[in-house]
XYZ file of C-alpha atoms in Angstrom:
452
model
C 0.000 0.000 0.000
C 1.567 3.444 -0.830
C 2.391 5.751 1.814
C 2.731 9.211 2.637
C 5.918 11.302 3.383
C 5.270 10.322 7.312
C 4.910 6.764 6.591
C 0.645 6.765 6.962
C -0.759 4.803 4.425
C -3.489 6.823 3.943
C -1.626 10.167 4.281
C -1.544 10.963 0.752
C -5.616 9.913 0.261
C -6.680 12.525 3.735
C -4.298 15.173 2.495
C -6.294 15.343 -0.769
C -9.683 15.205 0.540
C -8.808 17.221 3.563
C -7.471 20.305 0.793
C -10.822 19.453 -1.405
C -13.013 20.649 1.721
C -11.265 22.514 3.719
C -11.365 20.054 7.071
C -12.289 16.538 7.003
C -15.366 15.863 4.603
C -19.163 15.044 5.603
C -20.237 11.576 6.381
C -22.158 11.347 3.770
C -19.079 12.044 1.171
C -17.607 9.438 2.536
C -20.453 7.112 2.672
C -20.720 6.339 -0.971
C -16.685 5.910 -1.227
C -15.827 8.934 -3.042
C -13.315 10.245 -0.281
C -10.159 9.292 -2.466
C -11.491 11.078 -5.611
C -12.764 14.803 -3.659
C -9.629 16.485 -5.514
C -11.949 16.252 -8.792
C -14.517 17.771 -7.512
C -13.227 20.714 -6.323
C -12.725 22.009 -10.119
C -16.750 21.569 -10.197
C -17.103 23.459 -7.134
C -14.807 26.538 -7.720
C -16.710 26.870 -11.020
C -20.085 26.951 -9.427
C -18.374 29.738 -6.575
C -17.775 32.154 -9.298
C -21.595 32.514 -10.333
C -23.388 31.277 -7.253
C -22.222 32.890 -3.477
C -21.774 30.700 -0.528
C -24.940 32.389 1.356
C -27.198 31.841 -1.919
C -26.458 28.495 -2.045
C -27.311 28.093 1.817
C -30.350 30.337 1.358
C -31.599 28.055 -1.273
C -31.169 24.625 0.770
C -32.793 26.144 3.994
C -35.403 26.979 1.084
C -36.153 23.840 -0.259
C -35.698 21.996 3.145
C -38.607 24.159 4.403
C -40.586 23.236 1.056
C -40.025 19.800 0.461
C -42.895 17.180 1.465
C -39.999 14.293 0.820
C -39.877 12.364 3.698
C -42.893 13.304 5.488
C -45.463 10.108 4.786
C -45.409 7.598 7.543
C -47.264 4.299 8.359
C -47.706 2.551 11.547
C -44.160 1.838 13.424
C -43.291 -1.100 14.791
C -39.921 -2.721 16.227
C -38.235 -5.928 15.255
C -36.139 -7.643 17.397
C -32.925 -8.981 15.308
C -31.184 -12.559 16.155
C -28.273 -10.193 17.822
C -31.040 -8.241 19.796
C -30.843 -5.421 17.775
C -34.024 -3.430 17.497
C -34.875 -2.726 14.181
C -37.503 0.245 12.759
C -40.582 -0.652 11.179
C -43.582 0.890 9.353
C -46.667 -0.965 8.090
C -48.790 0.997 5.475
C -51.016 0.525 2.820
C -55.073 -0.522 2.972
C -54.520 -3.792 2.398
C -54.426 -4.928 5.956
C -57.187 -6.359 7.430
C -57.044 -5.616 10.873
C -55.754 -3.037 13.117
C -52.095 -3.378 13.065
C -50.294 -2.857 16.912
C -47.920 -0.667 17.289
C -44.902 -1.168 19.547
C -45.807 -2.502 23.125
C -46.089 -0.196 25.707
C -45.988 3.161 23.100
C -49.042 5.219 22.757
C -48.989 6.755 19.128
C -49.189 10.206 18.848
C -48.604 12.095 16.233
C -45.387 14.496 16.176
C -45.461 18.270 14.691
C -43.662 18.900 11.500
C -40.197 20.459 13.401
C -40.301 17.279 15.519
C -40.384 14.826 12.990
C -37.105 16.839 11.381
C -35.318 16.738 14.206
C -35.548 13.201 15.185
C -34.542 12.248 11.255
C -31.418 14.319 10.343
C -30.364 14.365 14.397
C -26.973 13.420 13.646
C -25.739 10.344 15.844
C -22.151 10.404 16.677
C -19.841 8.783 18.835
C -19.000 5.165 18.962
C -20.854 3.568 22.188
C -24.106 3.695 20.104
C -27.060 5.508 18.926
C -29.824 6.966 20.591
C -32.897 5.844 18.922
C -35.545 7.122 21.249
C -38.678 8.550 20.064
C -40.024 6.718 17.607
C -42.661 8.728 15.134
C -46.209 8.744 15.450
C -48.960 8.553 12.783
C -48.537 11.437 10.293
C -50.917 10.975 7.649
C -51.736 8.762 4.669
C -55.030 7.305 3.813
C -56.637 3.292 4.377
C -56.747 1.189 7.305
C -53.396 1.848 8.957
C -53.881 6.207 8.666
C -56.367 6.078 11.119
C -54.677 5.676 14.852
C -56.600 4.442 17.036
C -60.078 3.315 14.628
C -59.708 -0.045 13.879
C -60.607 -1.135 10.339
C -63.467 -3.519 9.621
C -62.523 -6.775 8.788
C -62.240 -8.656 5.666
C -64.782 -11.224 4.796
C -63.105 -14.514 5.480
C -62.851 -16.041 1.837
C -61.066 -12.763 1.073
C -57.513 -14.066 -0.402
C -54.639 -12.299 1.648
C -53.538 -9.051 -0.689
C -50.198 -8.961 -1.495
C -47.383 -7.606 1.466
C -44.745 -5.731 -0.262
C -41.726 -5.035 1.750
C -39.230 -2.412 0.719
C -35.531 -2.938 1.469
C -33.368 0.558 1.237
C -30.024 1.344 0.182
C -26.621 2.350 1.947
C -26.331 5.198 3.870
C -30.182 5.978 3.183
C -33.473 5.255 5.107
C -36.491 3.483 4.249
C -38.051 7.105 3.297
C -35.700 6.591 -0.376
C -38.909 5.052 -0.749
C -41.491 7.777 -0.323
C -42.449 7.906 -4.097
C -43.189 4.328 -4.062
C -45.029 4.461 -0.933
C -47.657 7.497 -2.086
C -47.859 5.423 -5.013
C -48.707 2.161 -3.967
C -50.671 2.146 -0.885
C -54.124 1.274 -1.971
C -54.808 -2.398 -1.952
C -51.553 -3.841 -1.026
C -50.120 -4.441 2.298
C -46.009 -1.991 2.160
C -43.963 -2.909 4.553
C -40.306 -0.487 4.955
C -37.815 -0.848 7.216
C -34.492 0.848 8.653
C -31.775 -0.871 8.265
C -29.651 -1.868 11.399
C -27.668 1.320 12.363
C -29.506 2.974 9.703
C -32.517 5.650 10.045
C -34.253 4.768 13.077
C -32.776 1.238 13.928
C -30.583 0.597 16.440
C -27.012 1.050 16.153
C -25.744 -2.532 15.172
C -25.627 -4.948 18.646
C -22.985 -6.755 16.873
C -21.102 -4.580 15.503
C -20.558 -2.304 19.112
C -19.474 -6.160 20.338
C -16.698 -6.481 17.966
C -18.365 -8.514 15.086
C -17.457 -7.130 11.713
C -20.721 -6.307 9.814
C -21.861 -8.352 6.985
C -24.485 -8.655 4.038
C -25.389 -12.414 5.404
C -26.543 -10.064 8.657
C -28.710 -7.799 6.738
C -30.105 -10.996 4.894
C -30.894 -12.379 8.787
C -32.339 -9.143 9.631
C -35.170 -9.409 6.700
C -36.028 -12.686 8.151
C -36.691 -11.298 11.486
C -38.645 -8.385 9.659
C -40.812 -10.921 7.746
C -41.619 -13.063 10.804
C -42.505 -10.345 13.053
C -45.042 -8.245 10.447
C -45.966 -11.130 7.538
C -45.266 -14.665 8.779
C -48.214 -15.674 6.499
C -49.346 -14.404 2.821
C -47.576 -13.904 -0.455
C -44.607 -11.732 -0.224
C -42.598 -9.649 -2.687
C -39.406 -7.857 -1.489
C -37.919 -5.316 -3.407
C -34.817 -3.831 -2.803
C -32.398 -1.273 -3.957
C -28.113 -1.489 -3.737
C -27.437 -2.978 -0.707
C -31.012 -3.932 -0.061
C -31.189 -6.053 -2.920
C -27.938 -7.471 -1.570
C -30.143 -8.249 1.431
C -32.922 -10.273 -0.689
C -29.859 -11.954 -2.213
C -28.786 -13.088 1.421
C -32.314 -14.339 2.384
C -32.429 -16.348 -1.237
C -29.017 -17.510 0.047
C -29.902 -18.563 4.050
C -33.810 -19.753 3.203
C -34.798 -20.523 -0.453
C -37.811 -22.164 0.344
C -38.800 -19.001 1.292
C -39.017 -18.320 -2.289
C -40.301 -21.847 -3.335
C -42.920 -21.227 -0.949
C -44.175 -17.018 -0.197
C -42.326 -15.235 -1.819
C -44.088 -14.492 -5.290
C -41.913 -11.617 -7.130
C -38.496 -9.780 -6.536
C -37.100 -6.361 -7.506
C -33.676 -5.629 -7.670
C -33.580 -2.060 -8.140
C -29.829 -1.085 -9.062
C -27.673 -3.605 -7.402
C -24.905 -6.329 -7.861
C -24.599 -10.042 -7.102
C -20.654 -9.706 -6.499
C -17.316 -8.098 -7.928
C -18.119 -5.061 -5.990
C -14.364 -4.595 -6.081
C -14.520 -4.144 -10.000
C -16.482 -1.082 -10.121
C -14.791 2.061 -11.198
C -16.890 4.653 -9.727
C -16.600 6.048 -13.618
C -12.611 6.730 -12.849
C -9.924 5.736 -15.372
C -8.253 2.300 -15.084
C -5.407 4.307 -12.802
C -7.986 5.827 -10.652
C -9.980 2.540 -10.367
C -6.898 0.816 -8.764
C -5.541 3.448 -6.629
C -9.554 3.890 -5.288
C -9.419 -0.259 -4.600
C -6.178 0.169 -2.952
C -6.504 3.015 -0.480
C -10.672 3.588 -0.074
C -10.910 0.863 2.818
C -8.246 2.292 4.690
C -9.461 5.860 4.113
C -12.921 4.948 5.586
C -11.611 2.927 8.424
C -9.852 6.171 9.145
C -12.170 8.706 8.946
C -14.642 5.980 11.228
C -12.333 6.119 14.259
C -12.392 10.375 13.636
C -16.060 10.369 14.448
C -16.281 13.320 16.569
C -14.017 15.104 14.061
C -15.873 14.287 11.234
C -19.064 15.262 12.703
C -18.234 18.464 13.939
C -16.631 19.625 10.559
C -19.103 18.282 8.047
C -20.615 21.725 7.498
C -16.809 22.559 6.097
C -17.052 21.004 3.224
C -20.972 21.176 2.662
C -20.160 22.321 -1.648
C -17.485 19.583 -2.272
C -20.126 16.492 -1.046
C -22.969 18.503 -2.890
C -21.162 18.161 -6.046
C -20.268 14.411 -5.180
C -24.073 13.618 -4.021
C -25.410 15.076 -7.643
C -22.679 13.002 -9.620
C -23.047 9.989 -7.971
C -26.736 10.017 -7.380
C -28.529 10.875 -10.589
C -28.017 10.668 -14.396
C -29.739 13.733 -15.735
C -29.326 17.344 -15.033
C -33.392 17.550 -14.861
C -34.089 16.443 -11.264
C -36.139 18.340 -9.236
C -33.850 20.241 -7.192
C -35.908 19.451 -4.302
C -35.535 15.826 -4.739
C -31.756 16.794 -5.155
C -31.572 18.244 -1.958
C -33.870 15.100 -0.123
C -31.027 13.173 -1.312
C -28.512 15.354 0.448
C -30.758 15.120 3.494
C -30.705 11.017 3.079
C -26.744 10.580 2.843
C -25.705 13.207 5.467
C -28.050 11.471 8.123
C -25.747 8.788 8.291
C -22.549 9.221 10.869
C -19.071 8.249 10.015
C -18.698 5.416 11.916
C -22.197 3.915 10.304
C -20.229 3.993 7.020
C -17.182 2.703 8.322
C -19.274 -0.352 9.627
C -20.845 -1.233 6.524
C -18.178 -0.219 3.780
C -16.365 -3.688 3.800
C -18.820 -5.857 3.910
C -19.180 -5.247 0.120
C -16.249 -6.281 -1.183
C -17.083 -9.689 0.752
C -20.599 -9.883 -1.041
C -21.236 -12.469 -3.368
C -24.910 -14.399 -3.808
C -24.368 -14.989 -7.465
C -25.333 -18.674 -6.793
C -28.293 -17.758 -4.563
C -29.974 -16.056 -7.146
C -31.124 -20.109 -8.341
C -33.153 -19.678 -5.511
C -35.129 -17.144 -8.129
C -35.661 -19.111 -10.873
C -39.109 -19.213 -11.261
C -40.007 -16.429 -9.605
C -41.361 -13.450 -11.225
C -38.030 -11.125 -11.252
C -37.722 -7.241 -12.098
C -34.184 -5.900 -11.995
C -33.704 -2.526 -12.722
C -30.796 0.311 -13.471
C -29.504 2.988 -14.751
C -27.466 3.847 -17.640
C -25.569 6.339 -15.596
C -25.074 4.729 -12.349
C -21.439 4.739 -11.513
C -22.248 2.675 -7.591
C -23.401 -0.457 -9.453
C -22.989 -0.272 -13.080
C -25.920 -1.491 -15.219
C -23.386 -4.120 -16.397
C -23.866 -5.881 -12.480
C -27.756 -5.960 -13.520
C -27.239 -7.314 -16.524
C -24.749 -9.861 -15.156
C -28.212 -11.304 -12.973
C -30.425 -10.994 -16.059
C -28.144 -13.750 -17.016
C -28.334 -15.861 -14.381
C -32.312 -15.318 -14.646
C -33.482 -15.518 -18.024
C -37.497 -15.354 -16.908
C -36.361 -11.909 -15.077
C -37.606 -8.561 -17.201
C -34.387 -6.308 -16.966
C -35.179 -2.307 -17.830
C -31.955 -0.350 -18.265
C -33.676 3.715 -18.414
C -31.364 6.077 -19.652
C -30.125 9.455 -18.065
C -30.689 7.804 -15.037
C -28.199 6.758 -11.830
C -27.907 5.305 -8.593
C -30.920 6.936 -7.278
C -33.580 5.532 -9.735
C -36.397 5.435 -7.550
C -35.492 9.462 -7.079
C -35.320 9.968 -10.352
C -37.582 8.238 -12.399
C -40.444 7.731 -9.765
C -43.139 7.490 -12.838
C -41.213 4.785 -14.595
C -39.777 2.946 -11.748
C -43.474 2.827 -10.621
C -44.686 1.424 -13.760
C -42.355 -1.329 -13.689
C -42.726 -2.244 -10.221
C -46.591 -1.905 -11.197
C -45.530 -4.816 -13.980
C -43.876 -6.829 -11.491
C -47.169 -6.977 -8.885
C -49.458 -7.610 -11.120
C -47.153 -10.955 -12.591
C -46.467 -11.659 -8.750
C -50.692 -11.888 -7.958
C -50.691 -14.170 -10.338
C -48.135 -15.943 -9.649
C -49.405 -16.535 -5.981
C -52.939 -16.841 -7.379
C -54.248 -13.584 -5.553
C -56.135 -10.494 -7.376
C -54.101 -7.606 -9.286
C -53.481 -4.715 -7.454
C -55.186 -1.533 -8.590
C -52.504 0.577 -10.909
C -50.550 2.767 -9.089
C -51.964 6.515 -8.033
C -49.732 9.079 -10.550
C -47.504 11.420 -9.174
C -48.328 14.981 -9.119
């Protein structure tokens, strides 16, 4: 491994970022591995300083962070307890449920105000003992059975099949709100089920992890099984799930495949890879590929031990990870700034050390041979042309492997599909319910409600 003039090995990677942002950069520039590459983005950024001033800029974000409804639809929570103990943060939603849904035991559900619900979410969590995960959100809106706290729903007639339950895996360094298109989209007639992942969002910081285990994709694949026991033990399933969350469906396929002989009736793997996460590029030339694979694990291992410095100097280099969330996020130059920003908001609400825990664990990942346990299965898998996180070459690598799967490649488009292209990814995912209730033998879902 190189090293730098005082014999670090990562000397030569901090001094670089460190002189892109003035001070150590955010988590969240960081969190989707671009540390080693900040040096290019700084060009981007002293362009954009010459036209736009620093207080504009900040103006305009406290703008749209005021503005934005992103974020703000919620169903009923519930915790799940994970095989390490770890509590895990669950919503139900949707009208397809047939009864009144408990919430957690012991926690009346009241609704929070607007600057309550903010402040819980993008409360940053630092230090290493753990994460403070208190104050779990109330009811905040939505329509069907599960909106109304507190008035049960009348029950189905008994020879009513069971609608589907469609559970929603997120992404690194997001929360299960990456999802909010999908979820005003989808809610009438199908039970949605989302989900934090552990030391992600609301869940609780990683048991495991704090007790020395090193965190893994088999883990997250455990943790879905504890989701699906707890909420929808019974029923036709589909799971969808998007970069690292359709790692996680990968890991269930891998740990219980009659699980998909048996419930689960469709599977969408929204921009994600089987394996050879170590062969992705991040768009850089063959040089930069190899000197990102050689010093990026060291960099973040780093930065995760600087947690208190990293936190308290994220705001330092606020226009350097702006430039890095765009590039890395989307494909077009189109988006909705206030999606843009939402996406900001996602990646900077996860600390250091939470990307530190997770970071390796992808190099590790490979379910190429669990995804036999799909055969036969109604499949979607979905990209981008532009995403430089998992290349659409990864999704066309589990086409392959699945030749009954339907595999969409939209152009203009990156990481962030579901962001992006709600309308389309919607219309897709529409596709892939309607083949899954017939698949399990259960009626069609109405078409999704459009977007505004």
């Amino acid at each position: 491994m190189a090293e730098g003039a005082d014999g670090n090995p990562v000397a030569a990677v901090a001094k670089a970022a460190g002189a892109a942002s003035g001070g150590v950069s955010r988590a969240g520039l960081i969190g989707i591995s671009l540390g080693v590459v900040a040096a290019g983005a700084a060009a981007g950024v002293a362009v954009e300083r010459l036209t736009v001033g620093r207080s504009m800029r900040r103006r305009a974000r406290e703008e749209l962070d005021a503005a934005a409804p992103y974020g703000s639809l919620r169903g009923r929570p519930r915790t799940v307890t994970a095989p390490d103990g770890t509590e895990l943060y669950v919503e139900l939603d949707g009208t397809g449920w047939d009864e009144a849904v408990p919430g957690p035991a012991g926690r009346p559900e009241q609704p929070e105000d607007e600057g309550q619900r903010r402040r819980a979410w993008f409360t940053r969590r630092s230090g290493a003992a753990g994460v403070d995960r208190t104050g779990l959100p109330g009811l905040l809106g939505g329509t069907g059975a599960l909106a109304r706290a507190g008035r049960p729903a009348e029950a189905a007639p008994a020879d009513t099949p069971t609608p589907l339950t469609v559970v929603f895996c997120h992404g690194y360094c997001l929360n299960q709100d990456s999802w909010h298109f999908q979820r005003a989209a989808f809610r009438e007639g199908l039970r949605l089920v989302f989900w934090d992942q552990r030391s992600h969002g609301r869940s609780e910081r990683s048991r495991s992890y704090l007790a020395g285990e090193p965190a893994s994709i088999d883990q997250l694949g455990g943790d879905l099984k504890a989701v699906l026991d707890a909420v929808a033990p019974e029923g036709p399933v589909v799971l969808v799930g998007h970069s690292m969350g359709g790692m996680t469906v990968m890991a269930l396929a891998d740990q219980h495949p009659e699980l998909f002989r048996e419930r689960v009736a469709g599977v969408g793997l929204v921009g994600t890879l089987a394996g050879d996460w170590n062969s992705v590029t991040l768009g850089l030339p063959a040089a930069g590929a190899r000197l990102l694979r050689k010093l990026a694990p060291a960099t973040v291992r780093l930065l995760g031990r600087q947690v208190e410095l990293v936190e308290a100097t994220r705001r330092i280099g606020a226009d350097v990870a702006a430039v890095f969330y765009r590039r890395f996020s989307f494909g077009s130059k189109d988006v909705d700034p206030q999606v843009v920003r939402f996406a900001e908001q996602l990646l900077d609400a996860t600390p250091i050390d939470v990307v530190a825990e997770f970071y390796p664990a992808f190099g590790l990942h490979d379910k190429k041979a669990a995804l036999a346990a799909l055969d036969g299965v109604p499949v979607l898998v979905l990209a981008g042309t532009e995403d430089l996180l998992t290349p659409p070459a990864h999704s066309e690598e589990i086409a392959r492997a699945l030749p009954g799967a339907e595999l969409v490649v939209l152009p203009e488009t990156g990481h962030l599909l579901m962001l992006e292209r709600p309308a389309e990814v919607d219309r897709y995912l529409a596709g892939l319910l309607r083949r899954a209730a017939g698949h399990a033998g259960v009626p069609a879902p109405p078409d999704p409600s459009p977007h505004p």
